[in-house]
Coordinates of C-alpha atoms in Angstrom, one line a residue:
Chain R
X1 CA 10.0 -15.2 32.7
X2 CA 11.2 -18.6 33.8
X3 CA 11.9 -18.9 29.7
X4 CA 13.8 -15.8 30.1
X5 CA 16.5 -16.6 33.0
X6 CA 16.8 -20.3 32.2
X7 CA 16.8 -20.2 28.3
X8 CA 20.6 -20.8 27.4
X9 CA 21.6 -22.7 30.6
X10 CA 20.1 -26.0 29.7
X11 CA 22.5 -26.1 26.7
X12 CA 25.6 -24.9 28.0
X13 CA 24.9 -27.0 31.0
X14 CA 24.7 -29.9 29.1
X15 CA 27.6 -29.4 27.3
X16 CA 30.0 -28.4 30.4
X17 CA 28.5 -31.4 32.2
X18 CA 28.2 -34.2 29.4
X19 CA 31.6 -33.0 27.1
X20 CA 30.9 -35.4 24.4
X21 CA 28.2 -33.3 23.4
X22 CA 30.0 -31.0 22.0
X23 CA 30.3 -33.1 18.8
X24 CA 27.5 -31.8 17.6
X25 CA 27.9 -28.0 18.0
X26 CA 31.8 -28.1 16.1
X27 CA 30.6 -25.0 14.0
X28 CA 30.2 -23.0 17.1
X29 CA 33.6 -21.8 18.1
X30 CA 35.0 -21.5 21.0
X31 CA 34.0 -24.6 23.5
X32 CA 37.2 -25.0 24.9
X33 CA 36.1 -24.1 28.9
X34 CA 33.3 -24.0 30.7
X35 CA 34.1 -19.8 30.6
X36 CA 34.0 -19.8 27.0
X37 CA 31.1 -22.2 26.8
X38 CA 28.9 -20.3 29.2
X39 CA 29.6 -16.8 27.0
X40 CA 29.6 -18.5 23.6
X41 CA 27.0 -16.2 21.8
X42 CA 26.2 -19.0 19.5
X43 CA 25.2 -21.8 22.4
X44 CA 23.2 -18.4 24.0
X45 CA 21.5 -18.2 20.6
X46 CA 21.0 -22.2 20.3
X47 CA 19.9 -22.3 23.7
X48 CA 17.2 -19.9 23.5
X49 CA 15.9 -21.9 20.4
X50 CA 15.9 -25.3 22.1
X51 CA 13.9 -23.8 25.1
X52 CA 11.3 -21.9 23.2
X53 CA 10.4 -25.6 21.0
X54 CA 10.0 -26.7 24.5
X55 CA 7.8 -24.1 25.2
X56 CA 5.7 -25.3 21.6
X57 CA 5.1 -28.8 23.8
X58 CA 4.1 -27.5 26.6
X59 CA 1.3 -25.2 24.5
X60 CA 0.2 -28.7 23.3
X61 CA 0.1 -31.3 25.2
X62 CA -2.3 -33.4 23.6
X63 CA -0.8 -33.3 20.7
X64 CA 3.0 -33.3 21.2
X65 CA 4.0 -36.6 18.5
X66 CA 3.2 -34.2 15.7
X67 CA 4.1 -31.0 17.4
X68 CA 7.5 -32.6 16.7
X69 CA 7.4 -34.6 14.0
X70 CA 9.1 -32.1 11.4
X71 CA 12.0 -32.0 14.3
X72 CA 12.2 -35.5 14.7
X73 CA 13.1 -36.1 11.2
X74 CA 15.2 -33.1 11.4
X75 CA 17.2 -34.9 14.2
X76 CA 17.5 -38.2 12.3
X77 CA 18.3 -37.4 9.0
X78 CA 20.3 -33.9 8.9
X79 CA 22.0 -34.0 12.4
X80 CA 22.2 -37.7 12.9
X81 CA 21.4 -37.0 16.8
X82 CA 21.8 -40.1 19.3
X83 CA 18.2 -39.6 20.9
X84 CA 20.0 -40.7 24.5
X85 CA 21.1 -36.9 23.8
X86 CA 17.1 -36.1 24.8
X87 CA 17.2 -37.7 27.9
X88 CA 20.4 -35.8 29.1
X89 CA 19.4 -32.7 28.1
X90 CA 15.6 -33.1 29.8
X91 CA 17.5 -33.7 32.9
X92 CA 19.5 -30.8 32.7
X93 CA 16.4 -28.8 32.4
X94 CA 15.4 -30.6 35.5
X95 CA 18.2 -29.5 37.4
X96 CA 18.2 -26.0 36.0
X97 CA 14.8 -25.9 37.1
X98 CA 15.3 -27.0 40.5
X99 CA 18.2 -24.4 40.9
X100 CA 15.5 -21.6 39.8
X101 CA 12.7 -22.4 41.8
X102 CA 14.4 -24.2 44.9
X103 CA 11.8 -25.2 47.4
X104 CA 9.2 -24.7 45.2
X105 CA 10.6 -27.8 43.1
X106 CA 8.5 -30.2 44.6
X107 CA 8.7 -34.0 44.2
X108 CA 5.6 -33.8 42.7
X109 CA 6.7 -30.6 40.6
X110 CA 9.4 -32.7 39.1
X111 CA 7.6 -36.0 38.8
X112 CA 5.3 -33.7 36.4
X113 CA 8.5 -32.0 34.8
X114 CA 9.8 -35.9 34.0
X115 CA 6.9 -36.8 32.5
X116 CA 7.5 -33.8 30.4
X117 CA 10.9 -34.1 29.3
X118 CA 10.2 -38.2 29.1
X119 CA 7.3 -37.1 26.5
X120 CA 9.2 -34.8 24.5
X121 CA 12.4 -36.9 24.1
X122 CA 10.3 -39.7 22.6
X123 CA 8.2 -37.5 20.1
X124 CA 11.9 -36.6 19.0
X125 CA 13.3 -39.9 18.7
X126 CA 9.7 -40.9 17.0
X127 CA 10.3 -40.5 13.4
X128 CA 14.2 -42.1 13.8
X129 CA 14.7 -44.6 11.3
Chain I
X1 CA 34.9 -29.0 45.6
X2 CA 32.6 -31.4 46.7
X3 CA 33.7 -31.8 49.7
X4 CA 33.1 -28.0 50.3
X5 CA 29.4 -27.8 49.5
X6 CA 29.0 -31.3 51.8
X7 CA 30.3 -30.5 54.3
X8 CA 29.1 -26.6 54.8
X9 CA 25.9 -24.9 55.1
X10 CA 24.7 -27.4 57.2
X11 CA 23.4 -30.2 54.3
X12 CA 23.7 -33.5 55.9
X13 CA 21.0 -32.3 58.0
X14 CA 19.1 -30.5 56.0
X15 CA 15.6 -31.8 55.3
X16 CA 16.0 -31.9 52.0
X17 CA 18.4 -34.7 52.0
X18 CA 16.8 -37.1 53.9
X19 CA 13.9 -37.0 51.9
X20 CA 15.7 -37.6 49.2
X21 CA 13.9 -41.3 48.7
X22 CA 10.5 -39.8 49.2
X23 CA 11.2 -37.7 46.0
X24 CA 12.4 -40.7 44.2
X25 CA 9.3 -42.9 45.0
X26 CA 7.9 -40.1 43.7
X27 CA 9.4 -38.6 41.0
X28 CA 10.0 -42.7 39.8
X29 CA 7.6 -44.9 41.3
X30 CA 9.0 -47.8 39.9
X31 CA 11.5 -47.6 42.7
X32 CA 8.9 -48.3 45.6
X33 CA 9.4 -52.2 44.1
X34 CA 12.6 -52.5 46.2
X35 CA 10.7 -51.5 49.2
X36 CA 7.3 -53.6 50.0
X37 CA 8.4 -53.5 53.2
X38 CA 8.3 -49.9 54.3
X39 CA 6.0 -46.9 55.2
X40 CA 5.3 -45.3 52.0
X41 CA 3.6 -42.4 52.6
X42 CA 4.8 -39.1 52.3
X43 CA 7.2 -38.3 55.0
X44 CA 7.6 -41.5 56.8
X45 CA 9.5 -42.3 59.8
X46 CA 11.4 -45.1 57.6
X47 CA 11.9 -43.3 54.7
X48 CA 13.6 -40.4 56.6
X49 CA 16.2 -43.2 58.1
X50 CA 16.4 -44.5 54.7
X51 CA 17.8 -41.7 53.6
X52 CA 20.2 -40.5 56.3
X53 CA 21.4 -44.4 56.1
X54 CA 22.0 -43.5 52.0
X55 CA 23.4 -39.8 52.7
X56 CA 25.7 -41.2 55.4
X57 CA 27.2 -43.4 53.5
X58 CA 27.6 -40.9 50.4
X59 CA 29.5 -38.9 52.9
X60 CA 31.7 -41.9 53.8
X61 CA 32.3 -41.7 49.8
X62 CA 33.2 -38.3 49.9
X63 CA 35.8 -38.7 52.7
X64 CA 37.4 -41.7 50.3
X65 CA 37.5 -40.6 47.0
X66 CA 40.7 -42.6 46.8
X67 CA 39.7 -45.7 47.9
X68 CA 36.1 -46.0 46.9
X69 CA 36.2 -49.9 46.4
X70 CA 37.3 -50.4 49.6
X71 CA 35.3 -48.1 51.3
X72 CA 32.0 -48.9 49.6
X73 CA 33.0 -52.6 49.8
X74 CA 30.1 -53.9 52.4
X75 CA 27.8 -52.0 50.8
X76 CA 29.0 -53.3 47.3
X77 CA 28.3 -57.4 48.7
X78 CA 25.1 -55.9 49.9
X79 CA 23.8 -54.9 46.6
X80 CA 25.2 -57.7 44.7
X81 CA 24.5 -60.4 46.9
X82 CA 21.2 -59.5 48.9
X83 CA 19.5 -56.6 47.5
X84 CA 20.2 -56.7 44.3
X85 CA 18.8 -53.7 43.1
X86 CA 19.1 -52.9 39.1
X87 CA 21.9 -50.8 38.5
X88 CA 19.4 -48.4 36.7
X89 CA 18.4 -47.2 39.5
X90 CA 21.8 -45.9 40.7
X91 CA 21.1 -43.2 37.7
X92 CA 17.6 -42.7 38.9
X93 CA 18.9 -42.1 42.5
X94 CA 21.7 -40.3 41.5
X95 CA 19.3 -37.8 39.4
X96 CA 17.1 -37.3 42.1
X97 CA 20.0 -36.4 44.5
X98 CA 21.5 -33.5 42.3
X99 CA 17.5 -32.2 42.3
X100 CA 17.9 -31.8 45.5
X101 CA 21.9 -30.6 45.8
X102 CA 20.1 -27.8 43.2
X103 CA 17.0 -27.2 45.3
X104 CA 19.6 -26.5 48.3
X105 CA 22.8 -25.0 46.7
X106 CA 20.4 -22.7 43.9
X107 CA 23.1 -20.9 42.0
X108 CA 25.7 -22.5 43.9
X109 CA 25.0 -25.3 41.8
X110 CA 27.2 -24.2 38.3
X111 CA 27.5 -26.2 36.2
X112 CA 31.4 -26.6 37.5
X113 CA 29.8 -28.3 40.8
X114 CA 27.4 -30.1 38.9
X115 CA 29.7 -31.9 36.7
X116 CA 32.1 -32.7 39.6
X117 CA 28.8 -34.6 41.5
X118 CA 27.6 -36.2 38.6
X119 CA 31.1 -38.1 38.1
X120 CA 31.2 -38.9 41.7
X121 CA 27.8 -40.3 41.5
X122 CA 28.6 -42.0 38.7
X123 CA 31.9 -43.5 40.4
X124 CA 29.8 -44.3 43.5
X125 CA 27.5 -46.7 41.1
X126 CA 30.1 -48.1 39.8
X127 CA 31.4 -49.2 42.5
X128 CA 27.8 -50.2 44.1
X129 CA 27.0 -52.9 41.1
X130 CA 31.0 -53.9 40.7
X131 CA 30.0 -57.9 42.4
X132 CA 26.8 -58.1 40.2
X133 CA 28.9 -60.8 38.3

């Protein structure tokens, strides 16, 4: 349910609050407010996507380098992705979260959440060359 | 904006604020380096001052979003001079504070607000590691 409510938020959060991520969604219309961004059906769509790979690390923890290896390359070679991008968008999450759960977001809720995001964004960044 | 959600609903005082450093040692442990010195276990005395100390003076940055340099100025030798704290951890610090402006604010927190906080944070490091060198 969480996956639900918070699944395109992350993205369009990201790209109201960090602009210059918008280069990479210029086939997606309209991004001209953070009105249009927030009802864009194609960031809705993207967004839903990004959270539910998330979702993939989470399912395997152990084994998150070659959960995302195939998206790593993905990120490096087809869509020439500055991996700092990651970071800022595991943050977002973070905050998302935190807006979600409220009290329940514990320090030590979001010191695991950071090792999370801090996991993930380096299995993506892992097959840059 | 910011100003607004300061200022109402009560959340200088809210606890949430003040523990604000107690969820950065947490959250980034590498933080508790700056502070040998203190009581760091969960909830302490010194870590609540701590952070009304750091909140107070975010406020005084809120009332002087004009004059930033001048206001922060003290606390700009202060860092530069004595403390000398790694700029990274103004983002770290910064992070942890819009946790916390989320946990509090919930969907008050759009991304509208969020953005206007992060540059403000933003400005406020800037100004904190401006004497580095």
């Amino acid at each position: 349910s969480c996956v639900c409510l918070c699944s395109c938020l992350p993205l369009s959060r990201l790209l109201i609050v960090y602009p210059w991520t918008q280069r990479f969604f210029s086939a997606f219309g309209n991004l001209s407010s953070p009105t249009a961004i927030i009802g864009n059906p194609k960031v809705r769509a993207h967004g839903k996507k990004v959270l539910t790979s998330f979702g993939d690390a989470v399912k395997n923890l152990d084994n998150i380098k070659a959960t995302y290896a195939k998206l790593s390359e993905l990120h490096c070679d087809k869509l020439h992705v500055d991996p700092e991008n990651f970071s800022l968008l595991g943050d977002i999450l973070i905050i998302v979260l935190a807006t979600h759960f409220k009290r329940e977001f514990t320090p030590a809720c979001q010191a695991a959440w950071q090792k999370l995001v801090r996991v993930v964004a380096h299995a993506l960044s892992y097959k840059y060359h | 904006m910011i100003k607004w959600s300061l200022e109402g609903g009560g959340l200088w005082d809210s606890l949430s604020l003040t523990s604000l450093p107690g969820r950065m040692f947490c959250v980034y442990p590498s933080t508790k380096t700056y502070f040998p010195h203190f009581d760091l276990h969960h909830d302490s005395e010194q870590i609540r001052h701590h952070g009304k100390k750091v909140v107070g003076a975010l406020g005084d940055a809120v009332r002087h979003l004009d004059n930033l340099s001048a206001t922060l100025s003290e606390l700009s030798n202060l860092h530069a001079y004595n403390l000398r704290v790694d700029p990274v951890n103004f983002k770290l610090l910064s992070h942890c504070f819009q946790v916390v402006l989320g946990v509090h604010l919930g969907r008050e927190y759009t991304p509208q607000v969020h953005v206007a906080y992060d540059k403000f944070l933003a400005a406020v490091s800037a100004v904190l590691a401006e004497k580095y060198r």
